[in-house]
Amino acid sequence: MSAAAAVLCGLGTWLPPHAVTNDDLARELDTSDEWIRSRTGIGTRFIAAPSTATSDLAVEAGRRALKSAESDSVDAVVLATTTPDHPCPATAPLVAAQLGLGTVAAFDVGAVCTGFLYALATGAGLVAAGTAASVLVIGADTYSRILDPADRSTRAIFGDGAGAVVLRSGGADEPGALGTPVLGSDGTGSDLITVRSGGSRAPLHGVGAGAEGAVGAGDAVGQAGHADPYFRMAGKAVFRNAVERMADASLTAARRAGWEVTDIDRLVAHQANLRILHAVADRMRLPRRRCPVHLDQVGNTAAASIPLALAHAAATGHLAPGHRTLLTAFGGGLTWGACALRWPALTPM
């Protein structure tokens, strides 16, 4: 018997209620609406309240995805996040419990902005192996917690949010069936997107104080000997890698699905930067109009960006049932991925 295919059958999203516009940022930082829009295409992002954790966003998105799928149970929960509630334990078991899913398998996946695709591939693997007949896959991040308050570049880009899909066991020829995922990584670029302090290499406690735990911290410790707990990104190198990796992975996923570039109806890419989205489309020789854009309204929401973009495109009619759709992302690690599917008839929640 052939392995069961994972079929996407539900989609839910959630954004915190507090919107921060470019003009709001300009009142705090040396920036402007024109500066941000011209470099990123972003106009607004949503920021979680201090009392709101990543699990809170994930629970709401998960609840909505289950409602979209007309289901109240799954066999596993896979949560993609860079900003878990705690370093230990994983956040997914708490999310599963708060959703009333009982003692199902639940675990986190860490692949930064590629996290949702890695989690999607993991969920599909659970279905193919027969371990689960249905899986809730969530991407959720509260990047506002790890941004340097004085860094205008990262604060302009990132927002908080969550998106989730439900996968069920089905046939490979069904609408919503996931194609063979394309995943990759290159650890030689691990310093291009990073939070340097807070892990085993450079624990926050004792760093810079001569403590034994700080030995080997290397460049995680600044010139003044202080820990750096904030997200850092080498913009130009990230841009170049993101465009190359997402375009190449997308073309590979299309070939595996038996598609030519002209067959691709929609390319739903990680919503990192409008220039990156356009450059990926151009490299693939795909019309830019086939690439839905949502980052102008929510910013870069990291692991949540693809499901948020899918929901927005579906709700606005830009993504319709039957569309041959490619999903692709790039993130820290470095990591990247892509996956093909024919968009199913469903109602995002």
mmCIF file of C-alpha atoms in Angstrom:
data_model
loop_
_atom_site.group_PDB
_atom_site.id
_atom_site.type_symbol
_atom_site.label_atom_id
_atom_site.label_comp_id
_atom_site.label_asym_id
_atom_site.label_seq_id
_atom_site.Cartn_x
_atom_site.Cartn_y
_atom_site.Cartn_z
ATOM 1 C CA MET A 1 0.000 0.000 0.000
ATOM 2 C CA SER A 2 1.202 3.512 -0.784
ATOM 3 C CA ALA A 3 1.632 5.997 2.051
ATOM 4 C CA ALA A 4 -1.302 8.270 2.779
ATOM 5 C CA ALA A 5 -1.043 11.861 1.600
ATOM 6 C CA ALA A 6 -1.449 14.790 3.972
ATOM 7 C CA VAL A 7 -4.371 16.942 2.849
ATOM 8 C CA LEU A 8 -4.745 20.535 4.018
ATOM 9 C CA CYS A 9 -8.357 20.884 5.156
ATOM 10 C CA GLY A 10 -8.481 23.805 7.621
ATOM 11 C CA LEU A 11 -6.871 27.229 8.036
ATOM 12 C CA GLY A 12 -7.006 29.682 10.927
ATOM 13 C CA THR A 13 -5.101 32.838 11.879
ATOM 14 C CA TRP A 14 -4.808 35.316 14.701
ATOM 15 C CA LEU A 15 -3.203 38.715 15.151
ATOM 16 C CA PRO A 16 -2.895 40.642 18.412
ATOM 17 C CA PRO A 17 -5.221 43.673 18.424
ATOM 18 C CA HIS A 18 -2.579 46.403 18.813
ATOM 19 C CA ALA A 19 -1.470 47.835 15.448
ATOM 20 C CA VAL A 20 1.734 49.863 15.139
ATOM 21 C CA THR A 21 2.028 52.019 12.035
ATOM 22 C CA ASN A 22 5.176 53.388 10.464
ATOM 23 C CA ASP A 23 4.233 56.812 11.778
ATOM 24 C CA ASP A 24 4.021 55.339 15.279
ATOM 25 C CA LEU A 25 7.578 54.021 14.933
ATOM 26 C CA ALA A 26 8.756 57.390 13.579
ATOM 27 C CA ARG A 27 7.727 58.993 16.868
ATOM 28 C CA GLU A 28 10.202 56.706 18.684
ATOM 29 C CA LEU A 29 13.006 56.127 16.178
ATOM 30 C CA ASP A 30 14.949 57.953 13.478
ATOM 31 C CA THR A 31 12.778 56.691 10.637
ATOM 32 C CA SER A 32 9.760 57.609 8.542
ATOM 33 C CA ASP A 33 6.880 56.003 6.715
ATOM 34 C CA GLU A 34 8.604 56.694 3.379
ATOM 35 C CA TRP A 35 11.908 55.171 4.559
ATOM 36 C CA ILE A 36 10.231 51.972 5.766
ATOM 37 C CA ARG A 37 7.871 51.512 2.812
ATOM 38 C CA SER A 38 10.555 52.153 0.206
ATOM 39 C CA ARG A 39 12.865 49.525 1.719
ATOM 40 C CA THR A 40 10.422 46.885 2.911
ATOM 41 C CA GLY A 41 6.917 47.516 1.575
ATOM 42 C CA ILE A 42 5.579 47.360 5.149
ATOM 43 C CA GLY A 43 3.067 49.870 6.496
ATOM 44 C CA THR A 44 1.736 48.267 9.686
ATOM 45 C CA ARG A 45 2.562 45.479 12.083
ATOM 46 C CA PHE A 46 0.744 44.051 15.128
ATOM 47 C CA ILE A 47 2.395 43.800 18.532
ATOM 48 C CA ALA A 48 1.322 41.498 21.361
ATOM 49 C CA ALA A 49 0.579 42.969 24.771
ATOM 50 C CA PRO A 50 3.143 42.272 27.523
ATOM 51 C CA SER A 51 0.733 39.753 29.059
ATOM 52 C CA THR A 52 0.341 37.835 25.768
ATOM 53 C CA ALA A 53 2.688 34.932 25.027
ATOM 54 C CA THR A 54 3.325 32.957 21.860
ATOM 55 C CA SER A 55 1.110 30.151 23.189
ATOM 56 C CA ASP A 56 -1.844 32.564 23.445
ATOM 57 C CA LEU A 57 -1.548 33.464 19.764
ATOM 58 C CA ALA A 58 -1.028 29.809 18.810
ATOM 59 C CA VAL A 59 -4.095 28.639 20.735
ATOM 60 C CA GLU A 60 -6.377 31.143 19.022
ATOM 61 C CA ALA A 61 -5.037 30.343 15.549
ATOM 62 C CA GLY A 62 -5.275 26.620 16.293
ATOM 63 C CA ARG A 63 -8.859 26.946 17.515
ATOM 64 C CA ARG A 64 -9.812 28.753 14.338
ATOM 65 C CA ALA A 65 -8.071 26.200 12.119
ATOM 66 C CA LEU A 66 -9.967 23.381 13.806
ATOM 67 C CA LYS A 67 -13.219 25.273 13.253
ATOM 68 C CA SER A 68 -12.311 25.780 9.598
ATOM 69 C CA ALA A 69 -11.699 22.023 9.290
ATOM 70 C CA GLU A 70 -14.971 21.314 11.142
ATOM 71 C CA SER A 71 -13.046 19.203 13.632
ATOM 72 C CA ASP A 72 -12.577 19.225 17.379
ATOM 73 C CA SER A 73 -9.679 16.783 17.581
ATOM 74 C CA VAL A 74 -6.338 15.873 16.005
ATOM 75 C CA ASP A 75 -3.718 13.239 16.712
ATOM 76 C CA ALA A 76 -0.721 15.574 16.956
ATOM 77 C CA VAL A 77 0.268 19.232 17.273
ATOM 78 C CA VAL A 78 3.419 20.625 15.653
ATOM 79 C CA LEU A 79 4.289 24.214 16.560
ATOM 80 C CA ALA A 80 6.880 26.207 14.615
ATOM 81 C CA THR A 81 8.300 29.092 16.633
ATOM 82 C CA THR A 82 11.495 30.976 17.420
ATOM 83 C CA THR A 83 9.903 32.612 20.454
ATOM 84 C CA PRO A 84 8.563 29.843 22.707
ATOM 85 C CA ASP A 85 6.957 30.727 26.010
ATOM 86 C CA HIS A 86 10.001 29.278 27.798
ATOM 87 C CA PRO A 87 13.341 27.712 26.777
ATOM 88 C CA CYS A 88 12.032 24.586 28.500
ATOM 89 C CA PRO A 89 9.569 22.925 28.097
ATOM 90 C CA ALA A 90 8.306 23.120 24.506
ATOM 91 C CA THR A 91 5.231 25.294 23.979
ATOM 92 C CA ALA A 92 3.202 22.855 21.855
ATOM 93 C CA PRO A 93 2.059 20.598 24.733
ATOM 94 C CA LEU A 94 0.602 23.630 26.519
ATOM 95 C CA VAL A 95 -1.160 24.699 23.328
ATOM 96 C CA ALA A 96 -2.608 21.207 22.885
ATOM 97 C CA ALA A 97 -3.842 21.184 26.474
ATOM 98 C CA GLN A 98 -5.431 24.621 26.185
ATOM 99 C CA LEU A 99 -7.206 23.510 23.025
ATOM 100 C CA GLY A 100 -8.633 20.528 24.910
ATOM 101 C CA LEU A 101 -6.902 18.003 22.661
ATOM 102 C CA GLY A 102 -5.962 15.642 25.465
ATOM 103 C CA THR A 103 -2.715 13.693 25.563
ATOM 104 C CA VAL A 104 -1.837 13.907 21.857
ATOM 105 C CA ALA A 105 1.736 14.119 20.629
ATOM 106 C CA ALA A 106 2.869 17.763 20.703
ATOM 107 C CA PHE A 107 6.269 19.304 20.054
ATOM 108 C CA ASP A 108 8.016 22.422 18.755
ATOM 109 C CA VAL A 109 10.011 22.853 15.544
ATOM 110 C CA GLY A 110 12.725 25.504 15.315
ATOM 111 C CA ALA A 111 13.670 26.685 11.813
ATOM 112 C CA VAL A 112 13.070 30.431 12.267
ATOM 113 C CA CYS A 113 11.128 31.881 9.309
ATOM 114 C CA THR A 114 11.173 28.529 7.497
ATOM 115 C CA GLY A 115 9.588 26.959 10.561
ATOM 116 C CA PHE A 116 6.075 26.640 9.182
ATOM 117 C CA LEU A 117 7.271 24.681 6.145
ATOM 118 C CA TYR A 118 9.457 22.443 8.296
ATOM 119 C CA ALA A 119 6.467 21.845 10.599
ATOM 120 C CA LEU A 120 4.221 21.208 7.592
ATOM 121 C CA ALA A 121 6.673 18.612 6.273
ATOM 122 C CA THR A 122 6.859 17.036 9.735
ATOM 123 C CA GLY A 123 3.083 16.855 9.983
ATOM 124 C CA ALA A 124 2.892 15.297 6.524
ATOM 125 C CA GLY A 125 5.487 12.753 7.597
ATOM 126 C CA LEU A 126 3.421 11.785 10.648
ATOM 127 C CA VAL A 127 0.451 11.205 8.364
ATOM 128 C CA ALA A 128 2.477 9.221 5.821
ATOM 129 C CA ALA A 129 3.951 7.032 8.556
ATOM 130 C CA GLY A 130 0.516 6.256 9.961
ATOM 131 C CA THR A 131 1.441 7.817 13.290
ATOM 132 C CA ALA A 132 -1.363 10.372 12.977
ATOM 133 C CA ALA A 133 -4.505 10.572 10.885
ATOM 134 C CA SER A 134 -4.732 14.314 11.484
ATOM 135 C CA VAL A 135 -2.248 16.979 12.567
ATOM 136 C CA LEU A 136 -2.586 20.593 13.673
ATOM 137 C CA VAL A 137 0.379 22.566 12.306
ATOM 138 C CA ILE A 138 0.891 26.033 13.797
ATOM 139 C CA GLY A 139 3.328 28.840 13.090
ATOM 140 C CA ALA A 140 3.402 31.441 15.863
ATOM 141 C CA ASP A 141 5.882 34.104 16.915
ATOM 142 C CA THR A 142 6.132 37.153 19.153
ATOM 143 C CA TYR A 143 9.254 38.694 17.641
ATOM 144 C CA SER A 144 8.577 41.928 19.497
ATOM 145 C CA ARG A 145 10.041 40.168 22.546
ATOM 146 C CA ILE A 146 13.478 39.720 20.962
ATOM 147 C CA LEU A 147 13.908 42.966 19.009
ATOM 148 C CA ASP A 148 16.361 45.646 20.097
ATOM 149 C CA PRO A 149 14.189 48.678 20.997
ATOM 150 C CA ALA A 150 16.777 50.963 19.384
ATOM 151 C CA ASP A 151 17.155 48.980 16.119
ATOM 152 C CA ARG A 152 14.985 50.729 13.552
ATOM 153 C CA SER A 153 15.642 48.135 10.857
ATOM 154 C CA THR A 154 14.308 45.089 12.723
ATOM 155 C CA ARG A 155 11.537 46.960 14.528
ATOM 156 C CA ALA A 156 10.266 48.219 11.177
ATOM 157 C CA ILE A 157 10.173 44.723 9.720
ATOM 158 C CA PHE A 158 8.794 42.329 12.313
ATOM 159 C CA GLY A 159 5.345 41.857 13.812
ATOM 160 C CA ASP A 160 3.623 39.257 15.974
ATOM 161 C CA GLY A 161 1.026 36.742 14.848
ATOM 162 C CA ALA A 162 -0.030 33.127 14.401
ATOM 163 C CA GLY A 163 -1.443 30.916 11.673
ATOM 164 C CA ALA A 164 -2.419 27.263 11.653
ATOM 165 C CA VAL A 165 -3.582 24.537 9.294
ATOM 166 C CA VAL A 166 -5.150 21.127 9.824
ATOM 167 C CA LEU A 167 -3.799 18.187 7.855
ATOM 168 C CA ARG A 168 -5.743 14.946 7.434
ATOM 169 C CA SER A 169 -4.963 11.643 5.827
ATOM 170 C CA GLY A 170 -6.198 11.408 2.259
ATOM 171 C CA GLY A 171 -5.348 10.701 -1.336
ATOM 172 C CA ALA A 172 -2.503 12.255 -3.304
ATOM 173 C CA ASP A 173 -4.896 13.366 -6.071
ATOM 174 C CA GLU A 174 -7.197 15.339 -3.743
ATOM 175 C CA PRO A 175 -7.241 19.149 -3.678
ATOM 176 C CA GLY A 176 -5.124 20.217 -0.709
ATOM 177 C CA ALA A 177 -2.816 17.191 -0.874
ATOM 178 C CA LEU A 178 0.750 18.275 -0.151
ATOM 179 C CA GLY A 179 3.422 17.464 -2.689
ATOM 180 C CA THR A 180 6.867 16.224 -1.715
ATOM 181 C CA PRO A 181 8.444 18.975 0.421
ATOM 182 C CA VAL A 182 11.808 20.464 -0.503
ATOM 183 C CA LEU A 183 13.904 21.330 2.567
ATOM 184 C CA GLY A 184 17.473 22.544 2.956
ATOM 185 C CA SER A 185 19.956 24.175 5.289
ATOM 186 C CA ASP A 186 23.429 25.711 5.349
ATOM 187 C CA GLY A 187 24.932 26.043 8.817
ATOM 188 C CA THR A 188 27.921 27.960 7.501
ATOM 189 C CA GLY A 189 25.591 30.963 7.430
ATOM 190 C CA SER A 190 24.305 30.502 10.955
ATOM 191 C CA ASP A 191 25.647 33.904 12.012
ATOM 192 C CA LEU A 192 23.572 35.826 9.431
ATOM 193 C CA ILE A 193 20.306 35.545 11.371
ATOM 194 C CA THR A 194 20.746 35.020 15.094
ATOM 195 C CA VAL A 195 19.992 35.754 18.724
ATOM 196 C CA ARG A 196 23.501 35.342 20.062
ATOM 197 C CA SER A 197 22.878 35.013 23.785
ATOM 198 C CA GLY A 198 20.534 32.856 25.806
ATOM 199 C CA GLY A 199 21.535 29.356 24.682
ATOM 200 C CA SER A 200 24.153 26.859 25.815
ATOM 201 C CA ARG A 201 26.898 28.599 23.812
ATOM 202 C CA ALA A 202 26.336 31.878 25.643
ATOM 203 C CA PRO A 203 23.878 31.648 28.531
ATOM 204 C CA LEU A 204 22.505 34.959 29.700
ATOM 205 C CA HIS A 205 23.545 34.326 33.295
ATOM 206 C CA GLY A 206 27.198 35.036 33.936
ATOM 207 C CA VAL A 207 28.020 36.259 30.422
ATOM 208 C CA GLY A 208 30.614 38.992 30.676
ATOM 209 C CA ALA A 209 31.005 38.486 34.405
ATOM 210 C CA GLY A 210 33.841 35.969 34.193
ATOM 211 C CA ALA A 211 31.535 33.119 35.137
ATOM 212 C CA GLU A 212 32.499 29.616 34.091
ATOM 213 C CA GLY A 213 29.273 29.342 32.110
ATOM 214 C CA ALA A 214 30.423 32.123 29.792
ATOM 215 C CA VAL A 215 33.530 30.328 28.542
ATOM 216 C CA GLY A 216 33.387 29.909 24.780
ATOM 217 C CA ALA A 217 30.692 32.538 24.314
ATOM 218 C CA GLY A 218 32.749 34.075 21.510
ATOM 219 C CA ASP A 219 31.024 36.723 19.463
ATOM 220 C CA ALA A 220 27.850 36.352 21.492
ATOM 221 C CA VAL A 221 29.436 38.776 23.925
ATOM 222 C CA GLY A 222 29.739 42.377 22.841
ATOM 223 C CA GLN A 223 32.825 44.557 23.087
ATOM 224 C CA ALA A 224 31.733 45.751 26.493
ATOM 225 C CA GLY A 225 31.430 42.161 27.691
ATOM 226 C CA HIS A 226 27.635 42.219 27.875
ATOM 227 C CA ALA A 227 25.178 39.626 26.638
ATOM 228 C CA ASP A 228 23.244 40.361 23.457
ATOM 229 C CA PRO A 229 19.720 38.931 23.828
ATOM 230 C CA TYR A 230 18.363 40.586 20.693
ATOM 231 C CA PHE A 231 17.634 39.385 17.185
ATOM 232 C CA ARG A 232 20.340 40.380 14.677
ATOM 233 C CA MET A 233 20.335 40.055 10.913
ATOM 234 C CA ALA A 234 22.910 40.761 8.189
ATOM 235 C CA GLY A 235 20.490 42.292 5.717
ATOM 236 C CA LYS A 236 22.401 42.251 2.412
ATOM 237 C CA ALA A 237 23.669 38.688 2.777
ATOM 238 C CA VAL A 238 20.252 37.493 3.906
ATOM 239 C CA PHE A 239 18.607 39.145 0.897
ATOM 240 C CA ARG A 240 20.910 37.405 -1.566
ATOM 241 C CA ASN A 241 20.552 33.994 0.058
ATOM 242 C CA ALA A 242 16.788 34.300 0.497
ATOM 243 C CA VAL A 243 16.156 35.072 -3.150
ATOM 244 C CA GLU A 244 18.398 32.297 -4.440
ATOM 245 C CA ARG A 245 17.236 29.620 -2.026
ATOM 246 C CA MET A 246 13.487 30.307 -2.223
ATOM 247 C CA ALA A 247 13.497 30.510 -6.021
ATOM 248 C CA ASP A 248 15.525 27.323 -6.455
ATOM 249 C CA ALA A 249 13.501 25.376 -3.867
ATOM 250 C CA SER A 250 10.254 26.522 -5.477
ATOM 251 C CA LEU A 251 11.377 25.385 -8.931
ATOM 252 C CA THR A 252 12.382 22.006 -7.496
ATOM 253 C CA ALA A 253 9.014 21.604 -5.753
ATOM 254 C CA ALA A 254 7.245 22.515 -8.994
ATOM 255 C CA ARG A 255 9.227 19.896 -10.932
ATOM 256 C CA ARG A 256 8.394 17.262 -8.335
ATOM 257 C CA ALA A 257 4.718 18.137 -8.825
ATOM 258 C CA GLY A 258 5.127 17.842 -12.597
ATOM 259 C CA TRP A 259 4.547 21.577 -13.157
ATOM 260 C CA GLU A 260 6.199 24.028 -15.494
ATOM 261 C CA VAL A 261 6.665 27.614 -14.298
ATOM 262 C CA THR A 262 3.747 28.638 -16.498
ATOM 263 C CA ASP A 263 1.542 26.173 -14.576
ATOM 264 C CA ILE A 264 2.077 27.973 -11.255
ATOM 265 C CA ASP A 265 -0.995 30.018 -10.381
ATOM 266 C CA ARG A 266 0.234 31.367 -7.035
ATOM 267 C CA LEU A 267 3.567 31.567 -5.229
ATOM 268 C CA VAL A 268 2.882 32.217 -1.550
ATOM 269 C CA ALA A 269 6.288 33.095 -0.153
ATOM 270 C CA HIS A 270 7.438 33.968 3.331
ATOM 271 C CA GLN A 271 6.505 37.612 3.760
ATOM 272 C CA ALA A 272 9.933 38.988 4.616
ATOM 273 C CA ASN A 273 10.334 42.031 2.394
ATOM 274 C CA LEU A 274 8.577 43.221 -0.752
ATOM 275 C CA ARG A 275 11.877 43.504 -2.622
ATOM 276 C CA ILE A 276 12.634 39.872 -1.810
ATOM 277 C CA LEU A 277 9.196 38.715 -2.990
ATOM 278 C CA HIS A 278 9.612 40.531 -6.288
ATOM 279 C CA ALA A 279 13.176 39.276 -6.752
ATOM 280 C CA VAL A 280 12.111 35.657 -6.172
ATOM 281 C CA ALA A 281 9.335 35.994 -8.744
ATOM 282 C CA ASP A 282 11.699 37.615 -11.233
ATOM 283 C CA ARG A 283 14.335 34.906 -10.758
ATOM 284 C CA MET A 284 11.671 32.273 -11.443
ATOM 285 C CA ARG A 285 10.327 34.275 -14.417
ATOM 286 C CA LEU A 286 6.936 34.263 -12.740
ATOM 287 C CA PRO A 287 4.668 37.320 -13.052
ATOM 288 C CA ARG A 288 4.766 39.317 -9.817
ATOM 289 C CA ARG A 289 0.971 39.490 -9.765
ATOM 290 C CA ARG A 290 0.914 35.760 -8.994
ATOM 291 C CA CYS A 291 2.685 36.358 -5.668
ATOM 292 C CA PRO A 292 0.206 37.410 -2.957
ATOM 293 C CA VAL A 293 1.432 40.205 -0.683
ATOM 294 C CA HIS A 294 0.298 40.547 2.922
ATOM 295 C CA LEU A 295 3.365 42.013 4.635
ATOM 296 C CA ASP A 296 2.211 45.558 3.928
ATOM 297 C CA GLN A 297 -0.513 45.018 6.536
ATOM 298 C CA VAL A 298 1.230 42.792 9.115
ATOM 299 C CA GLY A 299 4.997 42.952 8.550
ATOM 300 C CA ASN A 300 7.238 39.912 8.744
ATOM 301 C CA THR A 301 5.518 37.540 11.178
ATOM 302 C CA ALA A 302 8.240 34.869 10.938
ATOM 303 C CA ALA A 303 6.792 31.346 11.245
ATOM 304 C CA ALA A 304 3.249 32.714 10.976
ATOM 305 C CA SER A 305 3.715 34.546 7.683
ATOM 306 C CA ILE A 306 2.753 31.830 5.191
ATOM 307 C CA PRO A 307 -0.559 30.798 6.813
ATOM 308 C CA LEU A 308 -1.415 34.459 7.364
ATOM 309 C CA ALA A 309 -0.692 35.201 3.697
ATOM 310 C CA LEU A 310 -2.720 32.164 2.598
ATOM 311 C CA ALA A 311 -5.722 33.244 4.650
ATOM 312 C CA HIS A 312 -5.559 36.812 3.358
ATOM 313 C CA ALA A 313 -5.207 35.706 -0.271
ATOM 314 C CA ALA A 314 -8.100 33.245 0.070
ATOM 315 C CA ALA A 315 -10.318 35.789 1.820
ATOM 316 C CA THR A 316 -9.697 38.436 -0.855
ATOM 317 C CA GLY A 317 -10.184 36.062 -3.776
ATOM 318 C CA HIS A 318 -6.548 36.193 -4.883
ATOM 319 C CA LEU A 319 -6.236 32.481 -4.066
ATOM 320 C CA ALA A 320 -9.032 30.274 -5.348
ATOM 321 C CA PRO A 321 -9.834 26.550 -5.173
ATOM 322 C CA GLY A 322 -7.884 24.625 -7.788
ATOM 323 C CA HIS A 323 -5.017 27.099 -7.992
ATOM 324 C CA ARG A 324 -1.679 25.347 -8.365
ATOM 325 C CA THR A 325 0.103 26.861 -5.409
ATOM 326 C CA LEU A 326 3.697 26.874 -4.244
ATOM 327 C CA LEU A 327 4.676 27.682 -0.668
ATOM 328 C CA THR A 328 8.250 28.761 0.031
ATOM 329 C CA ALA A 329 10.274 30.263 2.863
ATOM 330 C CA PHE A 330 13.777 31.146 4.005
ATOM 331 C CA GLY A 331 15.053 31.714 7.520
ATOM 332 C CA GLY A 332 17.852 31.484 10.026
ATOM 333 C CA GLY A 333 19.975 28.402 10.217
ATOM 334 C CA LEU A 334 20.231 29.043 7.348
ATOM 335 C CA THR A 335 17.117 27.101 6.355
ATOM 336 C CA TRP A 336 14.743 27.095 3.402
ATOM 337 C CA GLY A 337 11.952 25.050 1.910
ATOM 338 C CA ALA A 338 9.094 24.773 -0.573
ATOM 339 C CA CYS A 339 5.998 22.657 -1.110
ATOM 340 C CA ALA A 340 3.356 22.359 -3.836
ATOM 341 C CA LEU A 341 -0.392 21.798 -3.577
ATOM 342 C CA ARG A 342 -3.623 22.500 -5.412
ATOM 343 C CA TRP A 343 -5.555 24.902 -3.226
ATOM 344 C CA PRO A 344 -8.658 23.258 -1.695
ATOM 345 C CA ALA A 345 -12.108 24.686 -1.118
ATOM 346 C CA LEU A 346 -12.118 25.804 2.501
ATOM 347 C CA THR A 347 -13.140 28.802 4.591
ATOM 348 C CA PRO A 348 -10.299 30.449 6.546
ATOM 349 C CA MET A 349 -11.216 31.437 10.077
#
